[in-house]
């Protein structure tokens, strides 16, 4: 999918049609109709993180349920990934993609925000 970085509108879509075995486990979850379309998912993500949606993917969460993963760049230029449940349109997770924390500058006790 291509999203206009200025206004957040979707300008093009393309289905990923590869046959990777790692994708097959989530096919059942993605085959079910979702109640939340792309526009609703992006709106929910932008309500959680103010900024511009830069991409969105419909993926399965461990082969059980479908979820939208929406990338948002906030007004300060920080990237975020917001997860929106495809069944009900609610934000289930939001994490910051902070490239400033690399291994050479890490402090013991770093943790993953998943």
PDB file of N, CA and C in Angstrom:
ATOM      1  N   UNK A   1       0.830  -1.154   0.000  1.00  0.00           N
ATOM      2  CA  UNK A   1       0.000   0.000   0.000  1.00  0.00           C
ATOM      3  C   UNK A   1       0.888   1.234   0.000  1.00  0.00           C
ATOM      4  N   UNK A   2       0.461   2.233  -0.702  1.00  0.00           N
ATOM      5  CA  UNK A   2       1.162   3.502  -0.714  1.00  0.00           C
ATOM      6  C   UNK A   2       0.256   4.556  -0.088  1.00  0.00           C
ATOM      7  N   UNK A   3       0.803   5.296   0.882  1.00  0.00           N
ATOM      8  CA  UNK A   3       0.052   6.330   1.579  1.00  0.00           C
ATOM      9  C   UNK A   3       0.723   7.664   1.329  1.00  0.00           C
ATOM     10  N   UNK A   4      -0.069   8.675   0.966  1.00  0.00           N
ATOM     11  CA  UNK A   4       0.439  10.019   0.764  1.00  0.00           C
ATOM     12  C   UNK A   4       0.909  10.559   2.110  1.00  0.00           C
ATOM     13  N   UNK A   5       2.190  10.893   2.214  1.00  0.00           N
ATOM     14  CA  UNK A   5       2.769  11.344   3.480  1.00  0.00           C
ATOM     15  C   UNK A   5       2.231  12.703   3.913  1.00  0.00           C
ATOM     16  N   UNK A   6       1.705  13.486   2.997  1.00  0.00           N
ATOM     17  CA  UNK A   6       1.198  14.806   3.328  1.00  0.00           C
ATOM     18  C   UNK A   6      -0.176  14.757   3.969  1.00  0.00           C
ATOM     19  N   UNK A   7      -1.109  13.993   3.346  1.00  0.00           N
ATOM     20  CA  UNK A   7      -2.475  13.992   3.858  1.00  0.00           C
ATOM     21  C   UNK A   7      -2.935  12.651   4.424  1.00  0.00           C
ATOM     22  N   UNK A   8      -2.108  11.599   4.327  1.00  0.00           N
ATOM     23  CA  UNK A   8      -2.457  10.299   4.886  1.00  0.00           C
ATOM     24  C   UNK A   8      -3.412   9.482   4.051  1.00  0.00           C
ATOM     25  N   UNK A   9      -3.768   9.952   2.859  1.00  0.00           N
ATOM     26  CA  UNK A   9      -4.681   9.208   1.997  1.00  0.00           C
ATOM     27  C   UNK A   9      -3.957   8.078   1.289  1.00  0.00           C
ATOM     28  N   UNK A  10      -4.657   6.961   1.115  1.00  0.00           N
ATOM     29  CA  UNK A  10      -4.111   5.823   0.384  1.00  0.00           C
ATOM     30  C   UNK A  10      -4.140   6.154  -1.099  1.00  0.00           C
ATOM     31  N   UNK A  11      -2.982   6.010  -1.758  1.00  0.00           N
ATOM     32  CA  UNK A  11      -2.902   6.332  -3.180  1.00  0.00           C
ATOM     33  C   UNK A  11      -2.775   5.103  -4.064  1.00  0.00           C
ATOM     34  N   UNK A  12      -2.373   3.962  -3.500  1.00  0.00           N
ATOM     35  CA  UNK A  12      -2.262   2.722  -4.270  1.00  0.00           C
ATOM     36  C   UNK A  12      -2.216   1.544  -3.318  1.00  0.00           C
ATOM     37  N   UNK A  13      -2.681   0.398  -3.808  1.00  0.00           N
ATOM     38  CA  UNK A  13      -2.599  -0.824  -3.026  1.00  0.00           C
ATOM     39  C   UNK A  13      -2.093  -1.944  -3.912  1.00  0.00           C
ATOM     40  N   UNK A  14      -1.426  -2.904  -3.313  1.00  0.00           N
ATOM     41  CA  UNK A  14      -0.927  -4.066  -4.032  1.00  0.00           C
ATOM     42  C   UNK A  14      -0.944  -5.246  -3.079  1.00  0.00           C
ATOM     43  N   UNK A  15      -1.535  -6.357  -3.502  1.00  0.00           N
ATOM     44  CA  UNK A  15      -1.586  -7.548  -2.653  1.00  0.00           C
ATOM     45  C   UNK A  15      -0.264  -8.283  -2.728  1.00  0.00           C
ATOM     46  N   UNK A  16       0.186  -8.783  -1.578  1.00  0.00           N
ATOM     47  CA  UNK A  16       1.393  -9.595  -1.503  1.00  0.00           C
ATOM     48  C   UNK A  16       0.980 -11.026  -1.812  1.00  0.00           C
ATOM     49  N   UNK A  17       1.360 -11.533  -2.961  1.00  0.00           N
ATOM     50  CA  UNK A  17       0.891 -12.838  -3.415  1.00  0.00           C
ATOM     51  C   UNK A  17       1.975 -13.907  -3.385  1.00  0.00           C
ATOM     52  N   UNK A  18       2.979 -13.759  -2.546  1.00  0.00           N
ATOM     53  CA  UNK A  18       4.010 -14.795  -2.483  1.00  0.00           C
ATOM     54  C   UNK A  18       3.468 -16.027  -1.763  1.00  0.00           C
ATOM     55  N   UNK A  19       4.179 -17.120  -1.856  1.00  0.00           N
ATOM     56  CA  UNK A  19       3.748 -18.369  -1.244  1.00  0.00           C
ATOM     57  C   UNK A  19       4.688 -18.803  -0.136  1.00  0.00           C
ATOM     58  N   UNK A  20       5.226 -17.861   0.605  1.00  0.00           N
ATOM     59  CA  UNK A  20       6.143 -18.195   1.684  1.00  0.00           C
ATOM     60  C   UNK A  20       5.428 -19.056   2.718  1.00  0.00           C
ATOM     61  N   UNK A  21       6.090 -20.117   3.165  1.00  0.00           N
ATOM     62  CA  UNK A  21       5.476 -21.004   4.147  1.00  0.00           C
ATOM     63  C   UNK A  21       5.206 -20.296   5.459  1.00  0.00           C
ATOM     64  N   UNK A  22       6.021 -19.285   5.807  1.00  0.00           N
ATOM     65  CA  UNK A  22       5.793 -18.583   7.066  1.00  0.00           C
ATOM     66  C   UNK A  22       4.541 -17.719   7.017  1.00  0.00           C
ATOM     67  N   UNK A  23       4.067 -17.392   5.831  1.00  0.00           N
ATOM     68  CA  UNK A  23       2.841 -16.621   5.692  1.00  0.00           C
ATOM     69  C   UNK A  23       1.598 -17.493   5.794  1.00  0.00           C
ATOM     70  N   UNK A  24       1.706 -18.773   5.504  1.00  0.00           N
ATOM     71  CA  UNK A  24       0.540 -19.646   5.442  1.00  0.00           C
ATOM     72  C   UNK A  24      -0.168 -19.800   6.780  1.00  0.00           C
ATOM     73  N   UNK A  25       0.580 -19.747   7.887  1.00  0.00           N
ATOM     74  CA  UNK A  25      -0.060 -19.921   9.192  1.00  0.00           C
ATOM     75  C   UNK A  25      -1.061 -18.816   9.473  1.00  0.00           C
ATOM     76  N   UNK A  26      -0.844 -17.644   8.932  1.00  0.00           N
ATOM     77  CA  UNK A  26      -1.756 -16.538   9.165  1.00  0.00           C
ATOM     78  C   UNK A  26      -2.828 -16.400   8.112  1.00  0.00           C
ATOM     79  N   UNK A  27      -2.778 -17.232   7.062  1.00  0.00           N
ATOM     80  CA  UNK A  27      -3.750 -17.109   5.987  1.00  0.00           C
ATOM     81  C   UNK A  27      -5.179 -17.311   6.464  1.00  0.00           C
ATOM     82  N   UNK A  28      -5.402 -18.234   7.379  1.00  0.00           N
ATOM     83  CA  UNK A  28      -6.760 -18.494   7.854  1.00  0.00           C
ATOM     84  C   UNK A  28      -7.338 -17.262   8.542  1.00  0.00           C
ATOM     85  N   UNK A  29      -6.539 -16.607   9.368  1.00  0.00           N
ATOM     86  CA  UNK A  29      -7.015 -15.405  10.055  1.00  0.00           C
ATOM     87  C   UNK A  29      -7.291 -14.282   9.064  1.00  0.00           C
ATOM     88  N   UNK A  30      -6.454 -14.159   8.050  1.00  0.00           N
ATOM     89  CA  UNK A  30      -6.627 -13.081   7.083  1.00  0.00           C
ATOM     90  C   UNK A  30      -7.754 -13.366   6.111  1.00  0.00           C
ATOM     91  N   UNK A  31      -8.113 -14.643   5.924  1.00  0.00           N
ATOM     92  CA  UNK A  31      -9.169 -15.000   4.989  1.00  0.00           C
ATOM     93  C   UNK A  31     -10.549 -14.620   5.527  1.00  0.00           C
ATOM     94  N   UNK A  32     -10.680 -14.521   6.841  1.00  0.00           N
ATOM     95  CA  UNK A  32     -11.955 -14.139   7.434  1.00  0.00           C
ATOM     96  C   UNK A  32     -12.211 -12.665   7.148  1.00  0.00           C
ATOM     97  N   UNK A  33     -13.447 -12.315   6.862  1.00  0.00           N
ATOM     98  CA  UNK A  33     -13.749 -10.904   6.633  1.00  0.00           C
ATOM     99  C   UNK A  33     -13.460 -10.076   7.881  1.00  0.00           C
ATOM    100  N   UNK A  34     -12.851  -8.934   7.684  1.00  0.00           N
ATOM    101  CA  UNK A  34     -12.576  -8.053   8.819  1.00  0.00           C
ATOM    102  C   UNK A  34     -13.692  -7.026   8.925  1.00  0.00           C
ATOM    103  N   UNK A  35     -14.009  -6.648  10.136  1.00  0.00           N
ATOM    104  CA  UNK A  35     -15.032  -5.627  10.367  1.00  0.00           C
ATOM    105  C   UNK A  35     -14.438  -4.233  10.293  1.00  0.00           C
ATOM    106  N   UNK A  36     -13.116  -4.156  10.364  1.00  0.00           N
ATOM    107  CA  UNK A  36     -12.431  -2.871  10.361  1.00  0.00           C
ATOM    108  C   UNK A  36     -11.685  -2.712   9.052  1.00  0.00           C
ATOM    109  N   UNK A  37     -12.080  -1.716   8.262  1.00  0.00           N
ATOM    110  CA  UNK A  37     -11.378  -1.499   6.999  1.00  0.00           C
ATOM    111  C   UNK A  37     -10.163  -0.591   7.223  1.00  0.00           C
ATOM    112  N   UNK A  38      -9.414  -0.377   6.179  1.00  0.00           N
ATOM    113  CA  UNK A  38      -8.179   0.402   6.250  1.00  0.00           C
ATOM    114  C   UNK A  38      -8.416   1.804   6.802  1.00  0.00           C
ATOM    115  N   UNK A  39      -9.442   2.479   6.326  1.00  0.00           N
ATOM    116  CA  UNK A  39      -9.698   3.855   6.762  1.00  0.00           C
ATOM    117  C   UNK A  39      -9.974   3.930   8.272  1.00  0.00           C
ATOM    118  N   UNK A  40     -10.758   2.986   8.782  1.00  0.00           N
ATOM    119  CA  UNK A  40     -11.068   2.972  10.216  1.00  0.00           C
ATOM    120  C   UNK A  40      -9.807   2.671  11.021  1.00  0.00           C
ATOM    121  N   UNK A  41      -8.989   1.743  10.526  1.00  0.00           N
ATOM    122  CA  UNK A  41      -7.745   1.395  11.225  1.00  0.00           C
ATOM    123  C   UNK A  41      -6.797   2.587  11.288  1.00  0.00           C
ATOM    124  N   UNK A  42      -6.651   3.298  10.184  1.00  0.00           N
ATOM    125  CA  UNK A  42      -5.771   4.469  10.159  1.00  0.00           C
ATOM    126  C   UNK A  42      -6.314   5.552  11.083  1.00  0.00           C
ATOM    127  N   UNK A  43      -7.622   5.778  11.066  1.00  0.00           N
ATOM    128  CA  UNK A  43      -8.219   6.776  11.960  1.00  0.00           C
ATOM    129  C   UNK A  43      -7.971   6.426  13.428  1.00  0.00           C
ATOM    130  N   UNK A  44      -8.095   5.137  13.774  1.00  0.00           N
ATOM    131  CA  UNK A  44      -7.854   4.709  15.158  1.00  0.00           C
ATOM    132  C   UNK A  44      -6.390   4.928  15.536  1.00  0.00           C
ATOM    133  N   UNK A  45      -5.484   4.610  14.615  1.00  0.00           N
ATOM    134  CA  UNK A  45      -4.055   4.792  14.879  1.00  0.00           C
ATOM    135  C   UNK A  45      -3.727   6.272  15.078  1.00  0.00           C
ATOM    136  N   UNK A  46      -4.310   7.128  14.254  1.00  0.00           N
ATOM    137  CA  UNK A  46      -4.042   8.564  14.362  1.00  0.00           C
ATOM    138  C   UNK A  46      -4.694   9.175  15.604  1.00  0.00           C
ATOM    139  N   UNK A  47      -5.745   8.546  16.116  1.00  0.00           N
ATOM    140  CA  UNK A  47      -6.331   9.003  17.375  1.00  0.00           C
ATOM    141  C   UNK A  47      -5.400   8.656  18.542  1.00  0.00           C
ATOM    142  N   UNK A  48      -4.642   7.573  18.385  1.00  0.00           N
ATOM    143  CA  UNK A  48      -3.697   7.136  19.421  1.00  0.00           C
ATOM    144  C   UNK A  48      -2.401   7.945  19.374  1.00  0.00           C
ATOM    145  N   UNK A  49      -1.891   8.173  18.137  1.00  0.00           N
ATOM    146  CA  UNK A  49      -0.635   8.902  17.942  1.00  0.00           C
ATOM    147  C   UNK A  49      -0.890   9.985  16.906  1.00  0.00           C
ATOM    148  N   UNK A  50      -0.820  11.240  17.319  1.00  0.00           N
ATOM    149  CA  UNK A  50      -1.047  12.345  16.395  1.00  0.00           C
ATOM    150  C   UNK A  50       0.120  12.439  15.434  1.00  0.00           C
ATOM    151  N   UNK A  51      -0.174  12.471  14.155  1.00  0.00           N
ATOM    152  CA  UNK A  51       0.874  12.561  13.142  1.00  0.00           C
ATOM    153  C   UNK A  51       0.351  12.180  11.783  1.00  0.00           C
ATOM    154  N   UNK A  52       1.205  11.533  10.993  1.00  0.00           N
ATOM    155  CA  UNK A  52       0.873  11.137   9.631  1.00  0.00           C
ATOM    156  C   UNK A  52       1.069   9.639   9.476  1.00  0.00           C
ATOM    157  N   UNK A  53       0.040   8.953   8.983  1.00  0.00           N
ATOM    158  CA  UNK A  53       0.163   7.524   8.701  1.00  0.00           C
ATOM    159  C   UNK A  53       1.016   7.363   7.449  1.00  0.00           C
ATOM    160  N   UNK A  54       2.033   6.504   7.531  1.00  0.00           N
ATOM    161  CA  UNK A  54       2.938   6.313   6.395  1.00  0.00           C
ATOM    162  C   UNK A  54       2.765   4.960   5.738  1.00  0.00           C
ATOM    163  N   UNK A  55       2.236   3.975   6.451  1.00  0.00           N
ATOM    164  CA  UNK A  55       1.935   2.677   5.842  1.00  0.00           C
ATOM    165  C   UNK A  55       1.012   1.900   6.761  1.00  0.00           C
ATOM    166  N   UNK A  56       0.355   0.888   6.182  1.00  0.00           N
ATOM    167  CA  UNK A  56      -0.516   0.011   6.972  1.00  0.00           C
ATOM    168  C   UNK A  56      -0.544  -1.356   6.316  1.00  0.00           C
ATOM    169  N   UNK A  57      -0.479  -2.393   7.148  1.00  0.00           N
ATOM    170  CA  UNK A  57      -0.514  -3.773   6.668  1.00  0.00           C
ATOM    171  C   UNK A  57      -1.516  -4.548   7.492  1.00  0.00           C
ATOM    172  N   UNK A  58      -2.286  -5.402   6.818  1.00  0.00           N
ATOM    173  CA  UNK A  58      -3.172  -6.320   7.516  1.00  0.00           C
ATOM    174  C   UNK A  58      -2.406  -7.618   7.677  1.00  0.00           C
ATOM    175  N   UNK A  59      -2.177  -8.014   8.914  1.00  0.00           N
ATOM    176  CA  UNK A  59      -1.390  -9.208   9.211  1.00  0.00           C
ATOM    177  C   UNK A  59      -2.124 -10.037  10.255  1.00  0.00           C
ATOM    178  N   UNK A  60      -1.702 -11.292  10.392  1.00  0.00           N
ATOM    179  CA  UNK A  60      -2.293 -12.119  11.444  1.00  0.00           C
ATOM    180  C   UNK A  60      -1.407 -12.050  12.669  1.00  0.00           C
ATOM    181  N   UNK A  61      -2.026 -12.097  13.823  1.00  0.00           N
ATOM    182  CA  UNK A  61      -1.286 -12.171  15.088  1.00  0.00           C
ATOM    183  C   UNK A  61      -1.214 -13.632  15.484  1.00  0.00           C
ATOM    184  N   UNK A  62      -0.100 -14.250  15.168  1.00  0.00           N
ATOM    185  CA  UNK A  62       0.160 -15.640  15.513  1.00  0.00           C
ATOM    186  C   UNK A  62      -0.876 -16.592  14.929  1.00  0.00           C
ATOM    187  N   UNK A  63      -1.414 -16.262  13.745  1.00  0.00           N
ATOM    188  CA  UNK A  63      -2.338 -17.148  13.053  1.00  0.00           C
ATOM    189  C   UNK A  63      -3.737 -17.204  13.631  1.00  0.00           C
ATOM    190  N   UNK A  64      -4.024 -16.410  14.655  1.00  0.00           N
ATOM    191  CA  UNK A  64      -5.332 -16.483  15.311  1.00  0.00           C
ATOM    192  C   UNK A  64      -6.264 -15.367  14.875  1.00  0.00           C
ATOM    193  N   UNK A  65      -5.803 -14.147  14.927  1.00  0.00           N
ATOM    194  CA  UNK A  65      -6.655 -13.010  14.611  1.00  0.00           C
ATOM    195  C   UNK A  65      -5.935 -12.070  13.659  1.00  0.00           C
ATOM    196  N   UNK A  66      -6.702 -11.306  12.919  1.00  0.00           N
ATOM    197  CA  UNK A  66      -6.119 -10.328  12.011  1.00  0.00           C
ATOM    198  C   UNK A  66      -5.999  -8.986  12.712  1.00  0.00           C
ATOM    199  N   UNK A  67      -4.939  -8.261  12.387  1.00  0.00           N
ATOM    200  CA  UNK A  67      -4.722  -6.936  12.969  1.00  0.00           C
ATOM    201  C   UNK A  67      -4.069  -6.032  11.934  1.00  0.00           C
ATOM    202  N   UNK A  68      -4.427  -4.775  11.989  1.00  0.00           N
ATOM    203  CA  UNK A  68      -3.776  -3.769  11.163  1.00  0.00           C
ATOM    204  C   UNK A  68      -2.552  -3.259  11.913  1.00  0.00           C
ATOM    205  N   UNK A  69      -1.429  -3.172  11.226  1.00  0.00           N
ATOM    206  CA  UNK A  69      -0.210  -2.575  11.771  1.00  0.00           C
ATOM    207  C   UNK A  69       0.005  -1.282  10.991  1.00  0.00           C
ATOM    208  N   UNK A  70      -0.190  -0.157  11.668  1.00  0.00           N
ATOM    209  CA  UNK A  70      -0.143   1.152  11.032  1.00  0.00           C
ATOM    210  C   UNK A  70       1.099   1.889  11.514  1.00  0.00           C
ATOM    211  N   UNK A  71       1.937   2.319  10.577  1.00  0.00           N
ATOM    212  CA  UNK A  71       3.113   3.117  10.903  1.00  0.00           C
ATOM    213  C   UNK A  71       2.713   4.587  10.870  1.00  0.00           C
ATOM    214  N   UNK A  72       3.061   5.301  11.943  1.00  0.00           N
ATOM    215  CA  UNK A  72       2.729   6.718  12.070  1.00  0.00           C
ATOM    216  C   UNK A  72       3.994   7.482  12.428  1.00  0.00           C
ATOM    217  N   UNK A  73       4.220   8.599  11.751  1.00  0.00           N
ATOM    218  CA  UNK A  73       5.296   9.515  12.109  1.00  0.00           C
ATOM    219  C   UNK A  73       4.652  10.697  12.815  1.00  0.00           C
ATOM    220  N   UNK A  74       5.067  10.929  14.073  1.00  0.00           N
ATOM    221  CA  UNK A  74       4.434  12.007  14.839  1.00  0.00           C
ATOM    222  C   UNK A  74       4.981  13.364  14.413  1.00  0.00           C
ATOM    223  N   UNK A  75       4.470  14.416  15.034  1.00  0.00           N
ATOM    224  CA  UNK A  75       4.820  15.781  14.644  1.00  0.00           C
ATOM    225  C   UNK A  75       6.268  16.132  14.932  1.00  0.00           C
ATOM    226  N   UNK A  76       6.945  15.322  15.766  1.00  0.00           N
ATOM    227  CA  UNK A  76       8.365  15.545  16.066  1.00  0.00           C
ATOM    228  C   UNK A  76       9.271  14.686  15.200  1.00  0.00           C
ATOM    229  N   UNK A  77       8.666  13.876  14.310  1.00  0.00           N
ATOM    230  CA  UNK A  77       9.446  13.035  13.420  1.00  0.00           C
ATOM    231  C   UNK A  77       9.748  11.644  13.954  1.00  0.00           C
ATOM    232  N   UNK A  78       9.172  11.288  15.104  1.00  0.00           N
ATOM    233  CA  UNK A  78       9.385   9.969  15.690  1.00  0.00           C
ATOM    234  C   UNK A  78       8.426   8.968  15.052  1.00  0.00           C
ATOM    235  N   UNK A  79       8.935   7.783  14.727  1.00  0.00           N
ATOM    236  CA  UNK A  79       8.121   6.741  14.109  1.00  0.00           C
ATOM    237  C   UNK A  79       7.492   5.863  15.178  1.00  0.00           C
ATOM    238  N   UNK A  80       6.243   5.479  14.945  1.00  0.00           N
ATOM    239  CA  UNK A  80       5.490   4.620  15.855  1.00  0.00           C
ATOM    240  C   UNK A  80       4.829   3.516  15.046  1.00  0.00           C
ATOM    241  N   UNK A  81       4.635   2.342  15.662  1.00  0.00           N
ATOM    242  CA  UNK A  81       3.816   1.298  15.066  1.00  0.00           C
ATOM    243  C   UNK A  81       2.620   1.091  15.978  1.00  0.00           C
ATOM    244  N   UNK A  82       1.433   1.256  15.398  1.00  0.00           N
ATOM    245  CA  UNK A  82       0.191   1.123  16.153  1.00  0.00           C
ATOM    246  C   UNK A  82      -0.536  -0.112  15.622  1.00  0.00           C
ATOM    247  N   UNK A  83      -0.945  -0.993  16.529  1.00  0.00           N
ATOM    248  CA  UNK A  83      -1.669  -2.203  16.152  1.00  0.00           C
ATOM    249  C   UNK A  83      -3.145  -2.004  16.454  1.00  0.00           C
ATOM    250  N   UNK A  84      -3.979  -2.276  15.439  1.00  0.00           N
ATOM    251  CA  UNK A  84      -5.427  -2.100  15.557  1.00  0.00           C
ATOM    252  C   UNK A  84      -6.095  -3.442  15.281  1.00  0.00           C
ATOM    253  N   UNK A  85      -6.918  -3.907  16.207  1.00  0.00           N
ATOM    254  CA  UNK A  85      -7.639  -5.163  16.046  1.00  0.00           C
ATOM    255  C   UNK A  85      -8.588  -5.037  14.852  1.00  0.00           C
ATOM    256  N   UNK A  86      -8.470  -5.950  13.887  1.00  0.00           N
ATOM    257  CA  UNK A  86      -9.293  -5.878  12.679  1.00  0.00           C
ATOM    258  C   UNK A  86     -10.740  -6.267  12.949  1.00  0.00           C
ATOM    259  N   UNK A  87     -10.995  -6.954  14.047  1.00  0.00           N
ATOM    260  CA  UNK A  87     -12.360  -7.363  14.362  1.00  0.00           C
ATOM    261  C   UNK A  87     -13.175  -6.239  14.976  1.00  0.00           C
ATOM    262  N   UNK A  88     -12.535  -5.397  15.815  1.00  0.00           N
ATOM    263  CA  UNK A  88     -13.322  -4.383  16.521  1.00  0.00           C
ATOM    264  C   UNK A  88     -12.819  -2.945  16.345  1.00  0.00           C
ATOM    265  N   UNK A  89     -11.690  -2.747  15.672  1.00  0.00           N
ATOM    266  CA  UNK A  89     -11.190  -1.403  15.408  1.00  0.00           C
ATOM    267  C   UNK A  89     -10.518  -0.716  16.580  1.00  0.00           C
ATOM    268  N   UNK A  90     -10.242  -1.470  17.655  1.00  0.00           N
ATOM    269  CA  UNK A  90      -9.612  -0.868  18.832  1.00  0.00           C
ATOM    270  C   UNK A  90      -8.095  -1.017  18.766  1.00  0.00           C
ATOM    271  N   UNK A  91      -7.400   0.005  19.245  1.00  0.00           N
ATOM    272  CA  UNK A  91      -5.938  -0.041  19.325  1.00  0.00           C
ATOM    273  C   UNK A  91      -5.567  -1.034  20.418  1.00  0.00           C
ATOM    274  N   UNK A  92      -4.715  -2.001  20.059  1.00  0.00           N
ATOM    275  CA  UNK A  92      -4.288  -3.002  21.035  1.00  0.00           C
ATOM    276  C   UNK A  92      -2.844  -2.801  21.469  1.00  0.00           C
ATOM    277  N   UNK A  93      -2.079  -2.030  20.708  1.00  0.00           N
ATOM    278  CA  UNK A  93      -0.682  -1.768  21.069  1.00  0.00           C
ATOM    279  C   UNK A  93      -0.181  -0.560  20.293  1.00  0.00           C
ATOM    280  N   UNK A  94       0.779   0.124  20.886  1.00  0.00           N
ATOM    281  CA  UNK A  94       1.463   1.229  20.218  1.00  0.00           C
ATOM    282  C   UNK A  94       2.879   1.251  20.754  1.00  0.00           C
ATOM    283  N   UNK A  95       3.844   1.243  19.852  1.00  0.00           N
ATOM    284  CA  UNK A  95       5.237   1.297  20.308  1.00  0.00           C
ATOM    285  C   UNK A  95       6.010   2.295  19.469  1.00  0.00           C
ATOM    286  N   UNK A  96       7.016   2.871  20.093  1.00  0.00           N
ATOM    287  CA  UNK A  96       7.877   3.850  19.441  1.00  0.00           C
ATOM    288  C   UNK A  96       9.056   3.142  18.814  1.00  0.00           C
ATOM    289  N   UNK A  97       9.364   3.510  17.600  1.00  0.00           N
ATOM    290  CA  UNK A  97      10.548   2.990  16.923  1.00  0.00           C
ATOM    291  C   UNK A  97      11.656   3.997  17.160  1.00  0.00           C
ATOM    292  N   UNK A  98      12.472   3.735  18.178  1.00  0.00           N
ATOM    293  CA  UNK A  98      13.512   4.676  18.585  1.00  0.00           C
ATOM    294  C   UNK A  98      14.870   4.164  18.140  1.00  0.00           C
ATOM    295  N   UNK A  99      15.383   4.683  17.028  1.00  0.00           N
ATOM    296  CA  UNK A  99      16.678   4.267  16.490  1.00  0.00           C
ATOM    297  C   UNK A  99      17.844   4.812  17.292  1.00  0.00           C
ATOM    298  N   UNK A 100      17.578   5.709  18.229  1.00  0.00           N
ATOM    299  CA  UNK A 100      18.675   6.278  19.015  1.00  0.00           C
ATOM    300  C   UNK A 100      19.269   5.259  19.979  1.00  0.00           C
ATOM    301  N   UNK A 101      18.521   4.222  20.326  1.00  0.00           N
ATOM    302  CA  UNK A 101      19.018   3.199  21.252  1.00  0.00           C
ATOM    303  C   UNK A 101      19.624   2.055  20.459  1.00  0.00           C
ATOM    304  N   UNK A 102      20.939   2.095  20.271  1.00  0.00           N
ATOM    305  CA  UNK A 102      21.602   0.971  19.618  1.00  0.00           C
ATOM    306  C   UNK A 102      22.459   0.250  20.648  1.00  0.00           C
ATOM    307  N   UNK A 103      23.000  -0.911  20.268  1.00  0.00           N
ATOM    308  CA  UNK A 103      23.737  -1.735  21.207  1.00  0.00           C
ATOM    309  C   UNK A 103      24.965  -1.045  21.782  1.00  0.00           C
ATOM    310  N   UNK A 104      25.600  -0.178  21.015  1.00  0.00           N
ATOM    311  CA  UNK A 104      26.822   0.459  21.504  1.00  0.00           C
ATOM    312  C   UNK A 104      26.554   1.456  22.623  1.00  0.00           C
ATOM    313  N   UNK A 105      25.325   1.952  22.711  1.00  0.00           N
ATOM    314  CA  UNK A 105      24.990   2.923  23.748  1.00  0.00           C
ATOM    315  C   UNK A 105      23.962   2.395  24.733  1.00  0.00           C
ATOM    316  N   UNK A 106      23.736   1.090  24.728  1.00  0.00           N
ATOM    317  CA  UNK A 106      22.671   0.574  25.576  1.00  0.00           C
ATOM    318  C   UNK A 106      23.110   0.510  27.036  1.00  0.00           C
ATOM    319  N   UNK A 107      22.128   0.613  27.891  1.00  0.00           N
ATOM    320  CA  UNK A 107      22.328   0.516  29.334  1.00  0.00           C
ATOM    321  C   UNK A 107      21.732  -0.805  29.762  1.00  0.00           C
ATOM    322  N   UNK A 108      22.391  -1.526  30.685  1.00  0.00           N
ATOM    323  CA  UNK A 108      21.840  -2.805  31.097  1.00  0.00           C
ATOM    324  C   UNK A 108      20.442  -2.586  31.655  1.00  0.00           C
ATOM    325  N   UNK A 109      19.564  -3.548  31.352  1.00  0.00           N
ATOM    326  CA  UNK A 109      18.185  -3.427  31.782  1.00  0.00           C
ATOM    327  C   UNK A 109      17.274  -2.934  30.677  1.00  0.00           C
ATOM    328  N   UNK A 110      17.822  -2.734  29.451  1.00  0.00           N
ATOM    329  CA  UNK A 110      16.953  -2.349  28.334  1.00  0.00           C
ATOM    330  C   UNK A 110      15.869  -3.404  28.188  1.00  0.00           C
ATOM    331  N   UNK A 111      14.718  -2.996  27.733  1.00  0.00           N
ATOM    332  CA  UNK A 111      13.623  -3.945  27.556  1.00  0.00           C
ATOM    333  C   UNK A 111      12.890  -3.660  26.267  1.00  0.00           C
ATOM    334  N   UNK A 112      12.178  -4.658  25.806  1.00  0.00           N
ATOM    335  CA  UNK A 112      11.355  -4.555  24.608  1.00  0.00           C
ATOM    336  C   UNK A 112       9.946  -4.191  25.044  1.00  0.00           C
ATOM    337  N   UNK A 113       9.313  -3.261  24.347  1.00  0.00           N
ATOM    338  CA  UNK A 113       8.002  -2.764  24.760  1.00  0.00           C
ATOM    339  C   UNK A 113       6.847  -3.590  24.215  1.00  0.00           C
ATOM    340  N   UNK A 114       7.098  -4.770  23.685  1.00  0.00           N
ATOM    341  CA  UNK A 114       6.004  -5.580  23.127  1.00  0.00           C
ATOM    342  C   UNK A 114       5.034  -6.014  24.140  1.00  0.00           C
TER     343      UNK A 114
END
